[in-house]
Coordinates of C-alpha atoms in Angstrom, one line a residue:
M503 CA 104.3 75.5 149.8
A504 CA 104.8 75.6 146.1
L505 CA 107.8 77.1 144.3
L506 CA 106.2 80.4 143.1
Q507 CA 104.3 80.9 146.3
R508 CA 107.7 80.6 148.2
F509 CA 109.2 83.1 145.7
V510 CA 106.5 85.7 146.2
Q511 CA 106.5 85.3 150.0
A512 CA 110.3 85.4 150.2
C513 CA 110.6 88.6 148.2
S514 CA 107.7 90.3 149.9
T515 CA 108.9 89.7 153.4
A516 CA 112.7 89.8 152.8
P517 CA 114.8 91.8 155.3
P518 CA 116.8 94.8 154.0
R519 CA 120.0 92.8 153.8
A520 CA 118.5 90.5 151.2
V521 CA 119.8 91.9 147.9
I522 CA 121.3 90.8 144.7
V523 CA 124.7 92.4 144.3
D524 CA 125.5 92.8 140.6
G525 CA 128.5 95.0 140.1
P526 CA 127.7 98.5 141.5
Q527 CA 124.0 97.6 141.7
R528 CA 122.3 96.2 144.7
L529 CA 118.8 95.0 143.9
P530 CA 116.5 94.4 147.0
Y531 CA 114.3 91.4 146.8
P532 CA 111.1 93.4 146.7
D533 CA 112.4 95.1 143.6
L534 CA 113.4 91.7 142.2
L535 CA 109.8 90.6 142.6
R536 CA 108.5 93.7 140.9
R537 CA 110.8 93.3 137.9
S538 CA 109.9 89.6 137.7
V539 CA 106.2 90.3 137.7
G540 CA 106.7 93.0 135.0
L541 CA 108.6 90.5 132.8
G542 CA 105.9 87.8 133.4
L543 CA 103.1 90.2 132.3
A544 CA 105.1 91.2 129.2
L545 CA 105.7 87.5 128.3
R546 CA 102.0 86.7 128.6
Q547 CA 101.4 89.4 126.0
R548 CA 104.4 88.9 123.7
D549 CA 105.3 85.2 123.5
K550 CA 103.1 83.2 121.2
S551 CA 105.1 80.0 121.1
P552 CA 103.1 76.8 121.0
D553 CA 104.7 75.3 124.2
G554 CA 105.4 78.5 126.1
H555 CA 109.2 77.8 126.2
V556 CA 111.1 81.0 126.7
G557 CA 114.9 81.1 126.2
I558 CA 117.2 82.9 128.8
F559 CA 120.5 83.8 127.2
L560 CA 122.2 85.7 130.0
P561 CA 125.4 85.5 132.1
N562 CA 125.1 85.5 135.9
C563 CA 123.3 88.8 136.7
W564 CA 120.2 90.0 138.5
A565 CA 118.3 89.9 135.1
F566 CA 118.8 86.1 134.9
V567 CA 117.0 85.7 138.2
A568 CA 114.2 88.0 137.2
S569 CA 113.9 86.3 133.8
Y570 CA 113.7 82.8 135.4
F571 CA 111.0 83.7 137.9
G572 CA 109.4 86.1 135.6
S573 CA 108.9 83.4 133.0
L574 CA 107.2 81.2 135.7
L575 CA 105.0 84.1 136.8
G576 CA 104.0 84.6 133.1
A577 CA 103.0 80.9 132.9
K578 CA 105.9 80.1 130.7
V579 CA 108.7 77.5 130.9
P580 CA 112.2 79.0 131.2
V581 CA 114.9 77.4 129.1
P582 CA 118.4 78.6 130.3
L583 CA 120.9 78.7 127.4
N584 CA 124.7 78.4 127.7
V585 CA 126.1 81.8 126.6
L586 CA 129.3 80.1 125.5
L587 CA 127.7 78.1 122.7
Q588 CA 128.1 78.8 119.1
P589 CA 125.2 80.0 116.9
G590 CA 124.7 76.6 115.3
E591 CA 124.5 75.0 118.8
I592 CA 122.0 77.6 120.0
A593 CA 119.9 77.1 116.8
Y594 CA 119.6 73.4 117.6
I595 CA 118.2 74.0 121.0
L596 CA 115.8 76.8 119.8
K597 CA 114.5 74.4 117.2
D598 CA 114.2 71.4 119.5
A599 CA 112.4 73.4 122.2
R600 CA 110.3 75.4 119.7
I601 CA 111.4 78.6 121.4
H602 CA 110.0 81.9 119.9
T603 CA 111.2 84.4 122.5
V604 CA 114.6 84.8 124.1
L605 CA 115.4 87.1 127.1
T606 CA 118.9 88.5 126.7
I607 CA 120.9 91.7 126.6
S608 CA 122.2 93.9 123.8
M609 CA 125.8 92.7 124.0
F610 CA 124.5 89.5 122.4
K611 CA 122.8 91.2 119.4
P612 CA 125.5 89.8 117.0
M613 CA 124.5 86.2 118.0
F614 CA 120.9 86.7 117.2
E615 CA 121.7 88.6 114.0
Q616 CA 123.5 85.4 112.9
L617 CA 120.5 83.3 113.8
A618 CA 118.1 85.4 111.8
G619 CA 116.5 83.2 109.1
K620 CA 118.0 80.0 110.2
L621 CA 114.9 78.6 111.9
P622 CA 111.5 77.7 110.5
W623 CA 110.0 80.6 112.6
E624 CA 111.1 84.0 113.7
V625 CA 112.9 84.1 117.1
T626 CA 112.4 87.4 118.9
P627 CA 115.2 88.5 121.2
V628 CA 114.0 90.7 124.0
Y629 CA 116.9 93.0 125.1
L630 CA 116.3 93.5 128.8
D631 CA 118.8 96.4 129.2
E632 CA 116.8 98.3 126.6
M633 CA 113.4 97.8 128.4
P634 CA 112.1 100.4 130.9
A635 CA 111.8 99.4 134.5
P636 CA 108.3 98.3 135.5
P637 CA 106.2 101.0 137.4
P638 CA 106.6 101.0 141.3
G639 CA 102.9 99.9 141.8
I640 CA 103.1 96.6 140.0
T641 CA 102.1 93.6 142.2
P642 CA 102.3 89.9 141.8
P643 CA 99.3 87.9 140.7
P644 CA 97.0 86.5 143.4
I645 CA 98.2 83.3 145.0
D646 CA 95.2 81.4 143.7
V647 CA 96.3 82.3 140.1
L648 CA 99.8 81.0 140.8
I649 CA 98.4 77.7 142.2
G650 CA 96.4 77.3 139.0
H651 CA 99.4 76.9 136.7
E652 CA 102.1 75.5 139.0
A653 CA 100.8 72.0 139.5
P654 CA 103.5 69.5 140.6
D655 CA 103.7 67.7 137.3
K656 CA 103.7 70.9 135.1
L657 CA 107.1 71.9 133.5
A658 CA 109.0 74.6 135.4
C659 CA 112.3 74.4 133.6
L660 CA 113.9 72.8 130.5
I661 CA 117.7 72.5 130.9
Y662 CA 119.8 71.1 128.1
T663 CA 122.6 68.8 129.3
S664 CA 126.1 69.8 128.5
G665 CA 126.3 67.1 125.8
T666 CA 129.8 65.5 126.2
T667 CA 128.7 63.3 123.2
G668 CA 126.2 64.1 120.5
N669 CA 123.5 66.7 120.7
P670 CA 122.4 68.0 124.1
K671 CA 119.2 66.6 125.5
G672 CA 116.4 68.8 127.0
V673 CA 115.8 67.6 130.6
M674 CA 112.2 68.3 131.6
L675 CA 112.0 69.4 135.2
T676 CA 108.6 70.0 136.9
Y677 CA 107.5 72.3 139.7
G678 CA 107.4 69.2 141.9
N679 CA 110.9 68.3 140.9
L680 CA 112.4 71.7 141.8
E681 CA 110.4 72.0 144.9
A682 CA 111.6 68.7 146.2
N683 CA 115.2 69.5 145.4
Y684 CA 114.9 72.9 147.0
E685 CA 113.7 71.3 150.2
G686 CA 116.5 68.8 150.3
S687 CA 119.3 71.2 149.3
S688 CA 118.0 73.9 151.7
R689 CA 118.2 71.5 154.6
V690 CA 121.9 70.9 153.9
L691 CA 122.9 74.5 153.1
D692 CA 120.9 75.9 156.0
L693 CA 121.0 79.4 154.5
G694 CA 117.7 80.4 156.0
T695 CA 118.9 80.2 159.7
N696 CA 122.3 81.8 159.2
Q697 CA 123.4 85.3 158.3
D698 CA 124.7 84.0 155.0
V699 CA 126.0 85.7 151.8
V700 CA 126.2 83.5 148.7
V701 CA 128.4 84.1 145.7
A702 CA 126.9 83.0 142.3
Q703 CA 130.1 82.0 140.5
L704 CA 128.8 78.8 138.9
P705 CA 126.8 79.4 135.7
L706 CA 123.2 79.9 136.5
F707 CA 122.3 78.2 133.1
H708 CA 123.6 74.9 134.6
S709 CA 121.4 73.0 137.1
F710 CA 123.9 73.0 140.0
G711 CA 124.4 76.8 139.8
M712 CA 120.7 77.4 139.3
M713 CA 119.7 75.4 142.4
A714 CA 122.5 76.0 144.8
T715 CA 123.3 79.7 144.0
M716 CA 119.9 81.0 142.8
I717 CA 116.8 79.1 143.8
V718 CA 117.9 78.1 147.4
P719 CA 119.3 81.5 148.4
V720 CA 116.4 83.5 146.9
L721 CA 113.8 81.3 148.6
D722 CA 115.8 81.4 151.9
Q723 CA 116.2 85.2 151.6
A724 CA 120.0 85.2 151.5
P725 CA 122.0 87.9 149.6
I726 CA 123.6 86.8 146.3
V727 CA 126.7 88.3 144.8
M728 CA 126.8 87.8 141.0
L729 CA 130.0 87.0 139.2
A730 CA 129.6 86.7 135.4
R731 CA 132.9 85.0 134.6
F732 CA 135.4 82.9 136.6
Q733 CA 138.2 85.2 137.3
P734 CA 140.0 83.8 140.3
Q735 CA 141.4 87.1 141.5
Q736 CA 138.0 88.8 141.3
L737 CA 136.4 85.9 143.1
L738 CA 138.9 86.1 146.0
K739 CA 138.4 89.8 146.2
T740 CA 134.7 89.3 146.3
L741 CA 134.9 86.7 149.1
V742 CA 136.8 89.2 151.2
E743 CA 135.0 92.4 150.5
E744 CA 131.4 91.0 150.6
K745 CA 132.2 88.6 153.5
V746 CA 130.9 85.7 151.6
T747 CA 129.9 82.8 153.9
A748 CA 128.6 80.2 151.3
L749 CA 130.8 79.1 148.5
M750 CA 129.7 76.6 145.9
L751 CA 132.2 75.7 143.2
V752 CA 133.5 72.8 141.1
A753 CA 136.8 71.1 142.2
P754 CA 139.1 72.7 139.6
M755 CA 138.0 76.1 140.8
F756 CA 138.9 75.2 144.4
G757 CA 142.3 73.9 143.1
L758 CA 143.1 77.2 141.4
L759 CA 142.1 79.2 144.4
C760 CA 144.5 77.1 146.5
R761 CA 147.4 77.9 144.3
M762 CA 146.6 81.6 144.5
L763 CA 146.2 81.6 148.2
R764 CA 149.5 79.9 148.7
A765 CA 151.1 82.8 146.9
K766 CA 149.1 85.5 148.6
P767 CA 147.2 84.5 151.8
L768 CA 143.8 86.2 152.5
D769 CA 141.4 86.3 155.4
L770 CA 138.6 84.0 154.4
S771 CA 137.3 83.5 158.0
A772 CA 133.8 84.6 157.0
L773 CA 133.3 81.3 155.1
R774 CA 130.9 79.0 156.8
I775 CA 130.2 76.4 154.2
C776 CA 132.1 75.3 151.1
V777 CA 130.5 72.8 148.7
S778 CA 132.0 71.1 145.7
G779 CA 129.9 69.4 143.0
G780 CA 129.8 68.8 139.3
G781 CA 132.6 66.3 139.2
P782 CA 135.2 64.4 141.4
L783 CA 137.0 66.2 144.2
P784 CA 140.6 65.1 144.2
P785 CA 141.9 64.4 147.7
T786 CA 144.9 66.7 147.0
I787 CA 142.5 69.7 146.5
E788 CA 140.4 68.8 149.5
Q789 CA 143.4 68.6 151.8
A790 CA 145.1 71.7 150.4
W791 CA 141.9 73.8 150.9
R792 CA 141.6 72.6 154.5
A793 CA 145.3 73.3 155.2
I794 CA 145.1 76.8 153.7
T795 CA 141.6 78.0 154.9
G796 CA 140.8 75.7 157.9
K797 CA 137.5 74.9 156.2
D798 CA 136.2 71.5 154.9
I799 CA 135.0 71.2 151.3
L800 CA 131.7 69.4 151.5
N801 CA 131.6 67.1 148.5
G802 CA 128.3 66.4 146.8
Y803 CA 126.8 64.6 143.9
G804 CA 124.0 65.2 141.4
L805 CA 122.9 65.3 137.8
T806 CA 120.6 67.5 135.8
E807 CA 118.1 64.7 135.6
A808 CA 117.7 64.8 139.4
S809 CA 117.2 68.6 139.6
P810 CA 120.3 68.2 140.4
V811 CA 121.4 67.4 143.9
V812 CA 121.3 63.7 145.0
S813 CA 123.7 63.5 147.9
N814 CA 125.9 65.9 149.9
N815 CA 128.1 65.9 152.9
A816 CA 126.7 68.2 155.5
P817 CA 128.3 70.5 158.1
G818 CA 129.2 68.5 161.2
A819 CA 128.7 65.2 159.3
N820 CA 131.4 65.4 156.6
K821 CA 133.1 62.1 155.6
S822 CA 136.1 62.8 153.5
G823 CA 136.4 60.7 150.4
T824 CA 132.7 60.3 150.0
I825 CA 130.0 62.3 148.2
G826 CA 127.8 62.4 151.3
R827 CA 124.5 60.8 152.4
P828 CA 121.5 61.1 150.1
L829 CA 119.3 64.1 150.7
H830 CA 116.5 63.4 153.2
N831 CA 114.0 63.0 150.4
V832 CA 116.1 60.9 148.1
T833 CA 116.6 57.1 148.0
I834 CA 119.7 55.6 146.4
E835 CA 120.1 52.0 145.4
I836 CA 123.2 50.3 144.0
R837 CA 122.2 47.9 141.2
D838 CA 124.2 45.2 139.4
A839 CA 124.2 44.7 135.7
D840 CA 121.0 42.6 136.0
G841 CA 119.2 45.3 137.9
R842 CA 119.4 43.6 141.4
A843 CA 119.9 45.8 144.4
L844 CA 123.3 45.3 146.1
P845 CA 124.2 45.5 149.8
A846 CA 126.5 48.0 151.4
G847 CA 130.0 47.9 150.3
Q848 CA 129.4 46.3 146.9
E849 CA 130.0 48.4 143.7
G850 CA 127.3 48.8 141.0
E851 CA 125.4 51.5 139.2
I852 CA 124.0 54.4 141.3
C853 CA 120.2 54.5 140.8
V854 CA 118.0 57.2 142.2
K855 CA 114.4 57.4 143.4
A856 CA 113.0 60.8 144.3
E857 CA 110.4 63.4 143.7
S858 CA 113.2 65.5 142.2
V859 CA 113.8 63.1 139.3
M860 CA 113.0 64.5 135.9
K861 CA 109.8 63.9 133.9
G862 CA 112.0 62.9 130.9
Y863 CA 113.9 64.1 127.9
L864 CA 112.1 66.4 125.5
N865 CA 111.1 64.8 122.2
L866 CA 113.1 61.7 123.1
E867 CA 110.8 58.9 124.3
E868 CA 113.3 56.1 123.7
D869 CA 116.1 57.9 125.6
T870 CA 113.7 58.6 128.4
R871 CA 112.8 54.9 128.6
K872 CA 116.4 53.8 128.7
A873 CA 117.2 56.3 131.5
F874 CA 115.0 54.4 134.0
T875 CA 115.0 50.9 135.4
P876 CA 111.8 48.8 134.8
D877 CA 110.7 49.7 138.3
G878 CA 111.2 53.5 137.8
L879 CA 114.6 54.4 139.2
L880 CA 116.8 56.8 137.4
K881 CA 120.0 55.1 136.1
T882 CA 122.8 57.6 136.5
G883 CA 125.5 55.7 134.6
D884 CA 127.8 56.3 137.5
L885 CA 129.4 53.5 139.5
G886 CA 129.7 53.5 143.3
F887 CA 128.7 52.0 146.6
L888 CA 127.1 52.8 149.8
D889 CA 129.0 52.2 153.0
E890 CA 127.7 50.9 156.3
E891 CA 127.0 54.5 157.5
G892 CA 125.0 55.3 154.4
Y893 CA 127.6 57.5 152.7
L894 CA 127.9 57.3 149.0
H895 CA 131.2 56.6 147.3
I896 CA 131.6 57.2 143.6
T897 CA 134.2 55.0 141.8
G898 CA 133.8 56.3 138.3
R899 CA 131.6 56.6 135.2
A900 CA 130.5 53.4 133.6
K901 CA 131.2 54.7 130.2
D902 CA 134.8 55.6 131.3
L903 CA 135.6 52.1 132.4
I904 CA 138.8 50.7 130.9
I905 CA 139.0 47.0 130.3
F906 CA 142.6 45.9 130.3
A907 CA 143.0 42.2 129.4
G908 CA 139.8 41.4 131.2
E909 CA 140.7 43.6 134.3
N910 CA 138.4 46.6 135.0
I911 CA 140.2 49.9 135.6
M912 CA 138.5 53.0 136.8
P913 CA 140.3 56.2 135.6
L914 CA 139.4 58.1 138.8
E915 CA 141.7 56.0 140.9
I916 CA 144.6 56.6 138.6
E917 CA 143.9 60.3 138.3
N918 CA 143.8 60.8 142.0
A919 CA 147.2 59.0 142.3
I920 CA 148.8 61.2 139.6
L921 CA 147.6 64.3 141.4
T922 CA 149.7 63.4 144.4
F923 CA 152.9 63.8 142.4
P924 CA 154.7 67.2 142.8
G925 CA 154.1 69.6 140.0
V926 CA 150.9 68.1 138.7
A927 CA 148.0 70.6 138.3
E928 CA 145.4 68.4 136.5
A929 CA 145.2 64.9 135.2
A930 CA 142.8 62.9 133.1
V931 CA 143.0 59.2 132.1
V932 CA 141.3 57.5 129.2
G933 CA 141.5 54.1 127.6
L934 CA 143.0 53.7 124.1
P935 CA 142.6 50.6 121.9
D936 CA 145.4 48.0 122.1
E937 CA 145.7 44.9 119.9
T938 CA 146.8 42.5 122.7
K939 CA 145.2 44.0 125.8
G940 CA 141.9 45.5 124.4
E941 CA 142.5 48.8 126.0
V942 CA 145.3 50.5 127.9
P943 CA 145.2 53.5 130.2
V944 CA 146.8 56.7 128.9
A945 CA 147.2 59.9 130.9
A946 CA 147.0 63.5 129.9
I947 CA 148.7 65.9 132.4
V948 CA 148.7 69.6 132.9
A949 CA 151.7 70.8 135.0
L950 CA 151.8 73.6 137.4
E951 CA 153.4 76.8 136.0
G952 CA 157.1 76.4 135.9
A953 CA 157.1 72.7 136.9
A954 CA 158.7 69.9 134.9
I955 CA 157.3 66.4 135.2
D956 CA 159.9 63.6 135.1
E957 CA 158.0 60.7 133.6
G958 CA 160.3 58.0 135.0
K959 CA 159.9 59.3 138.6
L960 CA 156.1 59.7 138.0
R961 CA 155.9 56.0 137.0
E962 CA 157.9 55.0 140.1
H963 CA 155.6 57.1 142.3
L964 CA 152.5 55.5 140.8
R965 CA 153.7 52.0 141.3
T966 CA 153.8 52.6 145.0
M967 CA 150.1 53.5 145.0
I968 CA 148.3 51.4 142.3
A969 CA 148.7 48.0 140.6
D970 CA 151.3 47.9 137.8
F971 CA 148.7 47.2 135.2
K972 CA 146.9 50.4 136.1
V973 CA 149.9 52.6 135.5
P974 CA 149.4 54.5 132.2
R975 CA 151.3 53.3 129.2
Q976 CA 151.7 56.8 128.0
F977 CA 151.8 60.3 129.5
H978 CA 150.9 63.3 127.4
M979 CA 151.8 66.8 128.7
L980 CA 149.2 69.3 127.6
A981 CA 148.8 73.0 128.1
E982 CA 145.1 72.4 129.0
L983 CA 142.5 69.7 129.1
P984 CA 139.4 70.0 126.9
K985 CA 136.5 71.0 129.1
N986 CA 132.9 72.1 129.0
T987 CA 131.6 75.2 130.8
M988 CA 131.3 73.4 134.1
N989 CA 135.0 72.5 134.0
K990 CA 134.2 68.9 133.3
V991 CA 136.8 67.2 131.2
L992 CA 135.4 66.1 127.8
K993 CA 136.9 62.6 127.7
P994 CA 135.6 61.7 124.2
K995 CA 137.3 64.7 122.8
L996 CA 140.5 64.0 124.9
R997 CA 140.5 60.4 123.6
E998 CA 140.3 61.7 120.0
M999 CA 143.2 64.1 120.6
L1000 CA 145.4 61.4 122.2
M1001 CA 144.6 58.9 119.4
A1002 CA 145.6 61.4 116.8
E1003 CA 148.9 61.8 118.5
A1004 CA 149.5 58.0 118.9

């Protein structure tokens, strides 16, 4: 069954418990369908953009869900926009995607007032909180109409990558891509057969949040509790009060919750499944979460270009230290620098073949060509290996590799070692130029509140865990690490900061 057909059926037949909790409001799924249809009909009339690309500039809220599916019901292509971007950054995306209409709310009026006149065409913001609710009798289009415009190769979403370097790229995801990733992710999360409650804490404008905390729970008829911002105390309060069973976060969020739960324990026994993605899961955080809550963190892996989930540990089949087995409908190959497939246990670039792999990058034919192997596999740029049991291990990012006097050093190994030292909250390692060695590893560290890090003792500690040449030549104590909205460390920016201090 295709994506929109699933949405219409899920909302039409949803049990009473299937609601979106957004502050004091509880929106039943049949009402979500009615509002989505109303938006879709309005977009058919209002939006005159040449490509049908419609911007969604919203925090996590029920309106985001209605805007996403409403755009699809209106035969448009939703383009989620990061609400933390500056006007110039938003202007770039609006121009690149030729967006004429943006669904938003009135709190963002100053943003669109600043954008007025800065594009070759007029961009019309539609303030959803100022629109009247659609009439009760509104119904979805007939199923045969939906089939007509949701062919597998037709665009269903355009997501701009976080852009750790240069301008963001528009990743073109089709109906077939999203349907395939829903099927694979749904099998792992298993929300449809459990009395689950999902919290949407990850930004829905990012692919991980969109798939894991919006598309999967909606299509599987699970209630969703919306949280617009990451406020750890509010998240913990929500987990307890709403009896949340499914928690999807990035590792730094789990780490912060661990520190708060140590200070003030809470009953989180309702949790059934905890998933980490969007970046490495340090063993220290994984172990602390298990010790405090009694629950495993199921680590997974993905990227926007794969819709996004590629692999994930599953309940009852969790292998600590790995990022799980590939989804049932995903094939992973490890390739060497010459493009040859490598056997189990050998490290190389992680390459992906799946129906969930993107159509390409918008307006970037050469970048699209470079993203694939000659035989059509997506090149992730990440290094790793498959073990004998088929679990994927990630060893680092190819671009982050440090070459020290001819020796390859992966920052992730050093970062995990640093995190085992008492008092360390966060750590990031980059390579800085060196006249004699080529590059040397340098570490940036954020200490726990009130902790003092003794550099000498830290060095001694690291020498018991890693080779001497991998021990960072310098340690920089920072108040915080530069990050994007998914809490990923911006290593190019960090490298610039540390070079300026050198």
